[in-house]
Amino acid sequence: MIQHIAEQFPTVFAALNVGFLQTVKLFVVTLLGAIPFGLLISFGSMSKIKAISATVKTVVWIVRGSPLMIQLLIIYYFPGLVLHTPIWGSGEQGRFIAAAIAFIINYACYFSEIYRSGIQGVPIGQTEAGKVLGLSKSQIFFKVTLLQMIKRIMPPMANEIITLVKDTSLARIIALQEVIWAGQAFLKGSQGISGEIWPLFFTAVYYLAFSGLLTLLFGYIEKKLSYFR
Amino acid sequence: MAFFEVNNLIKSFGKTKVLKGVSFSLEKGEVLAIIGSSGGGKTTLLRCINFLELADSGTISVGGKVLYDGTVDKKMSDTKMREMRLHFGLVFQNFNLFPQYTALKNVMLAPLLLKIDREENIASTARELIDRVGLSDKADFYPCQLSGGQQQRVAIARALALKPDILCFDEPTSALDPELTGEVLRVIKGLKSSDSTMVVVTHEMEFARNVADKIIFMADGVIEEMGTPEQLFEHPQSEKTKAFLSRSLER
Ligand SMILES: Nc1ncnc2c1ncn2[C@@H]1O[C@H](COP(=O)(O)OP(=O)(O)OP(=O)(O)O)[C@@H](O)[C@H]1O
Ligand SMILES: [Mg+2]
């Protein structure tokens, strides 16, 4: 058994690495999009204009209340199968764009709620102390409240981001060639290996290593910010 | 005209009228203590003076110049508001120090951002102020490393750094343990010797009596009675004042 795996390992390892690269790419692109987009959504949900805040809150509720897997399926298949305008094309690149859009929307909605509680969690007295000292609105934001917000949102953001690592595997449902897909290929048969389940199990190691690394990183950042309360 | 004049301030929140025409004046270097029961509008008055709330009508003047006129100044530019605020300082009940900065940096932050002087001068002034509130050895401590009394003293130094014409205190000791109120009241008393004009909302009757030049008793949004400590504490005229004083003496 062991020897058998050892023989297959180089081939499997190379294929899983390629798949994992796609996983990491989806992870990075999702963060790059969802971090700023989430801020926009949080401003929308805190808007003084009722029509805006109500609309944004409803959308956030729908996105957070339904499974990401269904959102992926809708975004990927709806244009082609229902509207008969397959905007994504059929290749890997099209699948990636569709997946990235679904992930960015979904995660931006989660992030927006975290930002909102972070922004509202900084006591109003901080802003008032800044005002009384004659500071401008932007000075108050950048020099007084921003770091306090970042400190507040760090633990829930770390949780979400580590969940994202594992959630990227959902893109398997639209056949994005990420690491799970790469592992599964050896079950069906690929590069002369077929009927093997161990490569699929082995993909867990990639997720563990990646989330372990992120846990260390966030632990470091939180420690850096622990000098104040 | 007196150095600081507040004339007929009126302020409502929705349907509740909180200030119903408040007027008083203060000479330079004088200390005014405002006493009164809860909900009387003392905090609202200080917030209007510091433009955290805008009074619906009435005027606020400093040094003979009308800074704010409630009937015309409602939509003010941010810049004008900031200039007006610089005439006043406010020390909050719960300190509101910036937690991510040391005591010294809390004092320096606004002067640095407003570029009122060269950086080294700002730093040395800030150190002097920290000395003055008795915290020279705590200058590099973060607020979470300081006691409530020490935090409030830093907050006082921070407010002094911009040299406001009038420094306001909103119950500066009521968030503190009883054994820490003394150190803060001593610092405030110590400021009196200089030419700083102060308005202190307080429940500390002994302090009001010993330090203030003038006392206002506020109830239900109006000045019920105003006078020297002697007049107010020894010979109160209004029934409400008498009732309030006897209640606070019992405590
Ligand atoms: N932002 C606000 N919106 C609505 N009502 C307010 C607001 N701020 C104050 N009030 C009301 O105005 C009244 C006066 O409040 P204020 O805080 O000025 O009283 P105070 O004299 O400082 O009382 P205390 O001694 O308890 O601090 C209260 O009835 C309060 O409920
Ligand atoms: Mg009050």
XYZ file of C-alpha atoms and ligand atoms in Angstrom:
512
model
C 0.000 0.000 0.000
C 2.634 2.513 1.126
C 4.900 1.572 -1.713
C 2.048 1.858 -4.122
C 1.320 5.434 -2.968
C 5.007 6.303 -3.044
C 5.160 5.334 -6.698
C 2.156 7.442 -7.609
C 3.114 10.341 -5.388
C 5.234 12.451 -7.807
C 2.529 12.430 -10.474
C -0.273 13.139 -8.017
C 1.710 15.810 -6.170
C 2.422 17.722 -9.379
C -1.234 17.604 -10.412
C -2.485 18.669 -6.971
C -0.043 21.586 -6.953
C -1.514 22.838 -10.198
C -5.012 22.531 -8.735
C -3.952 24.219 -5.522
C -2.585 27.151 -7.494
C -6.085 27.685 -8.856
C -7.464 27.443 -5.283
C -5.036 30.107 -4.099
C -5.834 32.286 -7.094
C -9.550 32.155 -6.292
C -8.777 32.906 -2.641
C -6.618 35.942 -3.449
C -8.951 37.366 -6.090
C -11.921 36.961 -3.720
C -10.132 38.883 -0.974
C -8.925 41.616 -3.316
C -12.497 42.137 -4.489
C -14.497 41.497 -1.336
C -12.428 43.593 1.084
C -13.097 46.933 -0.685
C -16.524 45.946 -2.067
C -17.613 44.945 1.441
C -16.731 48.438 2.687
C -18.952 49.939 0.000
C -21.803 47.653 1.018
C -21.365 48.515 4.686
C -21.595 52.231 3.860
C -24.734 51.436 1.862
C -26.316 49.582 4.749
C -25.551 52.507 7.084
C -26.823 55.104 4.607
C -29.108 57.803 5.968
C -31.234 57.411 2.828
C -33.792 54.752 3.798
C -34.288 53.396 0.262
C -30.568 52.642 -0.082
C -30.054 51.090 3.327
C -33.205 48.948 3.052
C -32.249 47.645 -0.407
C -28.683 46.893 0.620
C -29.793 45.168 3.813
C -32.235 42.974 1.870
C -29.568 41.926 -0.619
C -27.136 41.161 2.204
C -29.803 39.102 3.943
C -30.483 37.067 0.766
C -26.810 36.455 0.051
C -25.981 35.507 3.636
C -29.115 33.448 4.043
C -28.675 31.163 1.047
C -25.935 28.639 0.279
C -22.901 29.859 -1.614
C -23.107 26.683 -3.691
C -26.482 27.719 -5.096
C -25.206 31.231 -5.771
C -22.317 29.707 -7.716
C -24.668 27.557 -9.781
C -26.989 30.484 -10.531
C -24.206 32.832 -11.551
C -22.548 30.203 -13.725
C -25.583 28.629 -15.419
C -28.229 31.377 -15.415
C -26.814 33.466 -18.313
C -26.338 30.459 -20.610
C -29.207 28.099 -19.766
C -31.945 30.619 -19.004
C -31.019 33.773 -20.898
C -29.340 31.851 -23.729
C -26.385 34.234 -23.661
C -23.473 32.183 -22.315
C -21.321 35.105 -21.198
C -18.816 32.927 -19.345
C -17.792 30.775 -22.305
C -17.037 27.115 -21.700
C -13.368 27.165 -20.741
C -11.563 27.180 -17.419
C -11.158 30.959 -17.603
C -14.919 31.474 -17.841
C -15.494 29.176 -14.881
C -12.915 31.091 -12.891
C -14.514 34.474 -13.590
C -17.971 33.180 -12.668
C -16.623 31.609 -9.477
C -14.705 34.765 -8.550
C -17.813 36.920 -9.012
C -19.947 34.618 -6.868
C -17.301 34.475 -4.147
C -16.679 38.224 -4.157
C -20.393 39.031 -3.809
C -20.892 36.431 -1.107
C -17.850 37.373 0.931
C -18.361 41.114 0.499
C -21.760 40.692 2.159
C -20.219 38.860 5.107
C -17.383 41.388 5.387
C -19.839 44.307 5.235
C -21.557 43.106 8.390
C -18.204 42.773 10.134
C -17.170 46.279 9.034
C -20.499 47.669 10.151
C -20.175 46.300 13.643
C -16.540 47.441 13.711
C -17.438 50.981 12.686
C -20.403 51.211 15.033
C -18.435 49.551 17.815
C -15.984 52.443 18.162
C -17.554 54.621 20.873
C -19.089 57.870 19.645
C -17.043 59.599 22.349
C -13.902 59.019 20.245
C -15.325 61.014 17.363
C -16.612 63.686 19.718
C -13.245 64.004 21.448
C -11.702 64.516 18.002
C -14.306 67.114 17.061
C -13.828 69.068 20.268
C -10.094 69.171 19.514
C -10.861 70.831 16.184
C -9.918 67.857 14.000
C -11.432 67.465 10.544
C -13.616 64.520 9.600
C -10.834 62.799 7.696
C -8.314 63.398 10.490
C -10.765 61.824 12.925
C -11.266 58.835 10.618
C -7.626 58.170 9.800
C -5.930 59.210 13.060
C -8.528 58.287 15.656
C -11.075 55.674 14.631
C -9.518 53.607 11.814
C -7.020 51.636 13.892
C -9.653 50.977 16.558
C -11.940 49.600 13.856
C -9.211 47.391 12.416
C -8.501 46.008 15.865
C -12.183 45.268 16.384
C -12.736 43.557 13.032
C -9.535 41.496 13.104
C -10.836 38.394 14.957
C -14.089 38.007 12.949
C -12.248 38.782 9.687
C -9.671 36.100 10.491
C -12.501 33.620 11.004
C -14.159 34.488 7.716
C -10.905 34.403 5.781
C -10.028 30.965 7.127
C -13.525 29.802 6.215
C -12.885 31.146 2.714
C -9.868 28.855 2.370
C -12.172 25.867 2.748
C -15.104 27.418 0.870
C -13.039 27.700 -2.321
C -13.644 23.940 -2.675
C -17.303 24.725 -3.464
C -16.145 25.937 -6.886
C -15.763 22.237 -7.673
C -19.536 22.243 -8.352
C -18.998 24.223 -11.566
C -15.947 22.109 -12.406
C -13.362 24.748 -11.634
C -10.058 22.923 -11.746
C -9.036 23.606 -8.160
C -7.339 21.148 -5.844
C -10.390 18.956 -5.093
C -11.059 18.613 -8.804
C -7.426 17.701 -9.324
C -7.613 15.037 -6.614
C -10.847 13.611 -7.927
C -9.370 13.208 -11.385
C -7.374 10.219 -10.147
C -10.571 8.494 -9.136
C -11.941 8.661 -12.658
C -8.559 8.154 -14.241
C -5.837 10.539 -15.249
C -2.189 10.210 -16.273
C -2.366 6.440 -15.996
C -3.732 6.425 -12.463
C -7.372 5.545 -11.884
C -9.627 4.272 -9.111
C -7.438 5.959 -6.479
C -9.181 7.716 -3.602
C -6.055 8.734 -1.645
C -5.226 11.812 -3.766
C -8.656 13.221 -2.929
C -8.093 12.619 0.790
C -4.614 14.074 0.493
C -5.998 17.466 -0.670
C -7.006 18.088 2.959
C -3.301 18.513 3.728
C -3.190 21.547 1.444
C -6.139 23.180 3.215
C -4.667 22.419 6.615
C -1.295 23.881 5.720
C -2.834 26.987 4.190
C -5.244 27.706 7.039
C -2.516 26.943 9.561
C -0.302 29.547 7.944
C -3.108 32.109 7.992
C -3.878 31.346 11.638
C -0.268 32.140 12.486
C -0.386 35.360 10.452
C -3.579 36.607 12.098
C -2.306 35.641 15.519
C 0.736 37.805 14.837
C -1.357 40.776 13.699
C -3.690 40.523 16.677
C -0.696 40.406 18.984
C 0.734 43.499 17.292
C -2.527 45.316 18.024
C -2.821 44.142 21.618
C -0.937 47.101 23.080
C -4.169 49.062 23.408
C -7.756 48.332 24.346
C -19.668 93.079 27.523
C -18.330 90.146 29.534
C -15.564 87.898 28.183
C -17.884 84.934 27.696
C -21.586 85.370 27.151
C -24.317 82.849 26.519
C -27.605 84.400 25.614
C -31.018 82.764 25.621
C -29.940 79.323 24.369
C -32.813 77.100 23.348
C -32.440 73.484 22.331
C -34.997 70.763 21.657
C -34.596 67.121 20.733
C -37.677 66.358 18.701
C -40.576 67.450 20.874
C -38.689 67.628 24.180
C -37.389 71.080 24.995
C -34.183 70.509 26.897
C -32.807 74.063 27.159
C -35.502 76.662 27.560
C -33.568 79.903 27.309
C -30.273 79.788 29.192
C -28.246 82.973 29.687
C -25.159 83.715 31.739
C -21.886 85.560 31.458
C -18.408 85.045 32.773
C -15.342 87.257 33.118
C -11.922 86.118 32.031
C -10.331 83.840 34.632
C -13.583 83.133 36.406
C -14.770 79.656 37.281
C -18.429 78.793 36.896
C -19.841 75.684 38.537
C -23.116 74.262 37.282
C -25.065 72.038 39.622
C -28.476 70.470 39.288
C -30.344 67.237 39.309
C -30.196 64.606 36.595
C -31.830 65.446 33.285
C -31.770 69.185 33.922
C -29.877 69.893 30.707
C -26.352 70.486 32.022
C -24.641 68.171 29.556
C -26.738 69.536 26.709
C -25.665 73.069 27.636
C -21.963 72.124 27.524
C -22.467 70.263 24.247
C -24.103 73.331 22.727
C -21.237 75.523 23.935
C -18.771 73.125 22.281
C -20.917 72.808 19.149
C -21.386 69.070 19.482
C -25.038 70.069 19.318
C -26.232 73.214 17.599
C -28.625 75.293 19.683
C -31.919 76.081 17.957
C -31.615 79.726 18.894
C -29.585 82.002 21.122
C -26.068 83.368 20.850
C -22.629 82.450 22.156
C -19.973 85.183 22.310
C -16.328 85.200 23.328
C -14.207 88.322 23.784
C -16.997 90.597 22.608
C -17.483 88.736 19.324
C -20.605 86.731 18.534
C -19.340 83.283 17.532
C -22.643 81.556 17.098
C -26.135 82.767 16.450
C -28.664 79.932 16.438
C -31.052 81.741 14.106
C -28.518 82.083 11.280
C -25.670 79.629 11.792
C -27.480 76.305 11.297
C -25.730 75.240 8.112
C -22.152 76.000 8.846
C -19.106 74.890 6.891
C -16.909 72.269 8.511
C -13.990 74.718 8.543
C -15.946 77.423 10.351
C -17.227 74.918 12.877
C -13.674 73.763 13.600
C -12.490 77.344 14.102
C -15.335 78.029 16.513
C -14.648 74.887 18.475
C -11.072 75.952 19.086
C -12.284 78.675 21.459
C -13.507 75.913 23.756
C -12.194 72.759 25.332
C -14.268 69.943 26.779
C -13.295 67.309 29.310
C -15.732 64.408 29.203
C -17.193 62.420 32.032
C -15.665 59.213 30.635
C -12.340 60.755 29.485
C -12.487 59.566 25.850
C -8.722 59.309 25.545
C -7.489 57.827 22.269
C -6.549 54.268 23.324
C -3.949 53.659 20.609
C -1.743 56.574 21.679
C 0.380 57.093 24.784
C -0.543 59.786 27.301
C 1.978 62.156 25.722
C 0.805 61.448 22.184
C -2.800 62.021 23.249
C -1.779 65.512 24.321
C 0.279 66.135 21.170
C -2.054 64.724 18.543
C -4.348 67.686 17.899
C -1.590 70.342 18.010
C 0.430 68.236 15.538
C -2.490 67.703 13.168
C -3.522 71.360 13.373
C 0.135 72.382 12.935
C -0.076 75.073 15.597
C 3.680 75.058 16.169
C 6.930 73.257 15.316
C 7.005 69.634 16.378
C 9.695 70.023 19.057
C 7.819 72.923 20.649
C 4.603 70.922 20.640
C 6.438 68.034 22.320
C 7.959 70.200 25.027
C 4.651 71.971 25.730
C 2.970 68.576 25.968
C 5.593 67.401 28.481
C 5.036 70.530 30.570
C 1.299 69.876 30.578
C 1.804 66.247 31.573
C 4.034 67.519 34.415
C 1.397 69.993 35.430
C -1.220 67.279 35.899
C 1.360 65.298 37.895
C 2.037 62.472 35.456
C 5.641 63.024 34.335
C 6.460 59.380 35.037
C 3.459 58.141 33.065
C 3.969 60.072 29.830
C 4.707 56.957 27.783
C 1.902 54.822 29.222
C -1.118 53.860 27.181
C -4.560 54.780 28.547
C -5.327 51.142 29.423
C -2.300 51.195 31.722
C -3.582 54.206 33.679
C -6.154 54.500 36.456
C -9.354 56.432 35.824
C -8.044 59.429 37.734
C -4.798 59.408 35.737
C -6.711 59.090 32.472
C -8.865 62.061 33.367
C -5.757 64.104 34.175
C -4.316 63.248 30.760
C -7.625 64.317 29.224
C -7.310 67.659 31.007
C -3.760 68.088 29.667
C -5.011 67.205 26.185
C -7.715 69.866 26.376
C -5.205 72.461 27.646
C -2.777 71.806 24.780
C -4.873 73.870 22.384
C -5.073 76.773 24.866
C -8.840 77.163 24.712
C -10.376 80.441 25.897
C -12.925 78.540 27.914
C -12.427 75.050 29.288
C -15.549 73.013 30.073
C -15.797 69.955 32.299
C -18.799 67.626 32.287
C -18.863 65.845 35.640
C -15.131 65.118 35.421
C -15.110 62.907 38.504
C -18.398 61.054 38.403
C -16.982 58.063 36.503
C -14.241 57.686 39.118
C -13.934 55.655 42.287
C -14.361 57.997 45.282
C -10.700 57.734 46.278
C -9.619 59.019 42.841
C -11.816 62.129 42.673
C -9.502 64.149 44.902
C -6.500 64.066 42.555
C -8.596 65.250 39.602
C -10.341 68.016 41.545
C -6.953 69.222 42.824
C -5.681 69.504 39.255
C -8.745 71.491 38.192
C -8.381 73.729 41.227
C -4.725 74.224 40.319
C -5.689 75.583 36.915
C -7.628 78.397 38.538
C -4.519 80.311 39.522
C -3.782 81.045 35.882
C -6.059 83.067 33.639
C -8.102 80.152 32.337
C -11.850 80.578 32.301
C -13.705 77.421 33.240
C -17.198 75.989 33.293
C -17.517 72.914 35.511
C -20.613 70.747 35.725
C -20.267 68.854 38.980
C -21.991 66.994 41.759
C -19.126 67.759 44.153
C -20.686 70.455 46.305
C -17.573 71.075 48.410
C -15.536 71.616 45.277
C -18.135 73.963 43.779
C -18.266 75.983 46.950
C -14.480 76.286 47.327
C -13.382 76.799 43.757
C -16.156 78.522 41.837
C -16.628 82.270 41.576
C -20.161 81.752 40.371
C -22.683 78.963 40.738
C -25.629 78.104 38.555
C -28.345 75.744 39.718
C -30.100 74.265 36.683
C -33.422 72.476 36.715
C -35.678 71.441 33.847
C -33.777 73.364 31.207
C -33.677 76.716 32.939
C -31.324 78.482 35.322
C -33.305 78.251 38.510
C -30.829 80.267 40.505
C -27.456 81.929 39.952
C -25.049 83.641 42.330
C -21.851 83.467 44.332
C -21.219 80.255 46.298
C -22.018 82.220 49.458
C -25.408 83.334 48.113
C -26.372 79.980 46.679
C -25.253 77.701 49.455
C -25.969 79.927 52.479
C -29.020 81.850 51.319
C -30.756 79.984 48.503
C -33.896 81.775 47.352
C -35.703 79.208 45.192
C -37.565 76.297 46.763
C -36.108 73.951 44.131
C -32.581 75.000 45.040
C -33.262 74.465 48.733
C -34.694 71.016 48.075
C -31.773 70.047 45.843
C -29.181 71.256 48.336
C -30.723 69.487 51.281
C -30.954 66.309 49.194
C -27.297 66.466 48.199
C -26.218 67.201 51.779
C -27.958 64.058 52.977
C -25.802 62.001 50.628
N -29.506 63.368 21.863
C -30.634 63.436 22.600
N -31.807 63.089 22.073
C -32.953 63.148 22.799
N -33.008 63.572 24.062
C -31.875 63.949 24.660
C -30.620 63.902 23.962
N -29.649 64.328 24.792
C -30.275 64.631 25.946
N -31.598 64.414 25.880
C -32.584 64.656 26.963
O -32.388 65.947 27.441
C -32.571 65.999 28.844
C -31.372 66.653 29.496
O -30.265 65.793 29.370
P -28.805 66.188 29.864
O -27.929 65.038 29.577
O -28.422 67.492 29.286
O -29.032 66.339 31.418
P -27.962 66.497 32.571
O -28.374 67.686 33.364
O -26.583 66.507 32.040
O -28.208 65.192 33.450
P -27.147 64.303 34.274
O -26.933 64.971 35.587
O -27.864 62.999 34.433
O -25.908 64.176 33.460
C -32.835 64.585 29.293
O -34.204 64.440 29.531
C -32.375 63.744 28.138
O -33.166 62.595 28.040
Mg -24.926 65.182 32.180
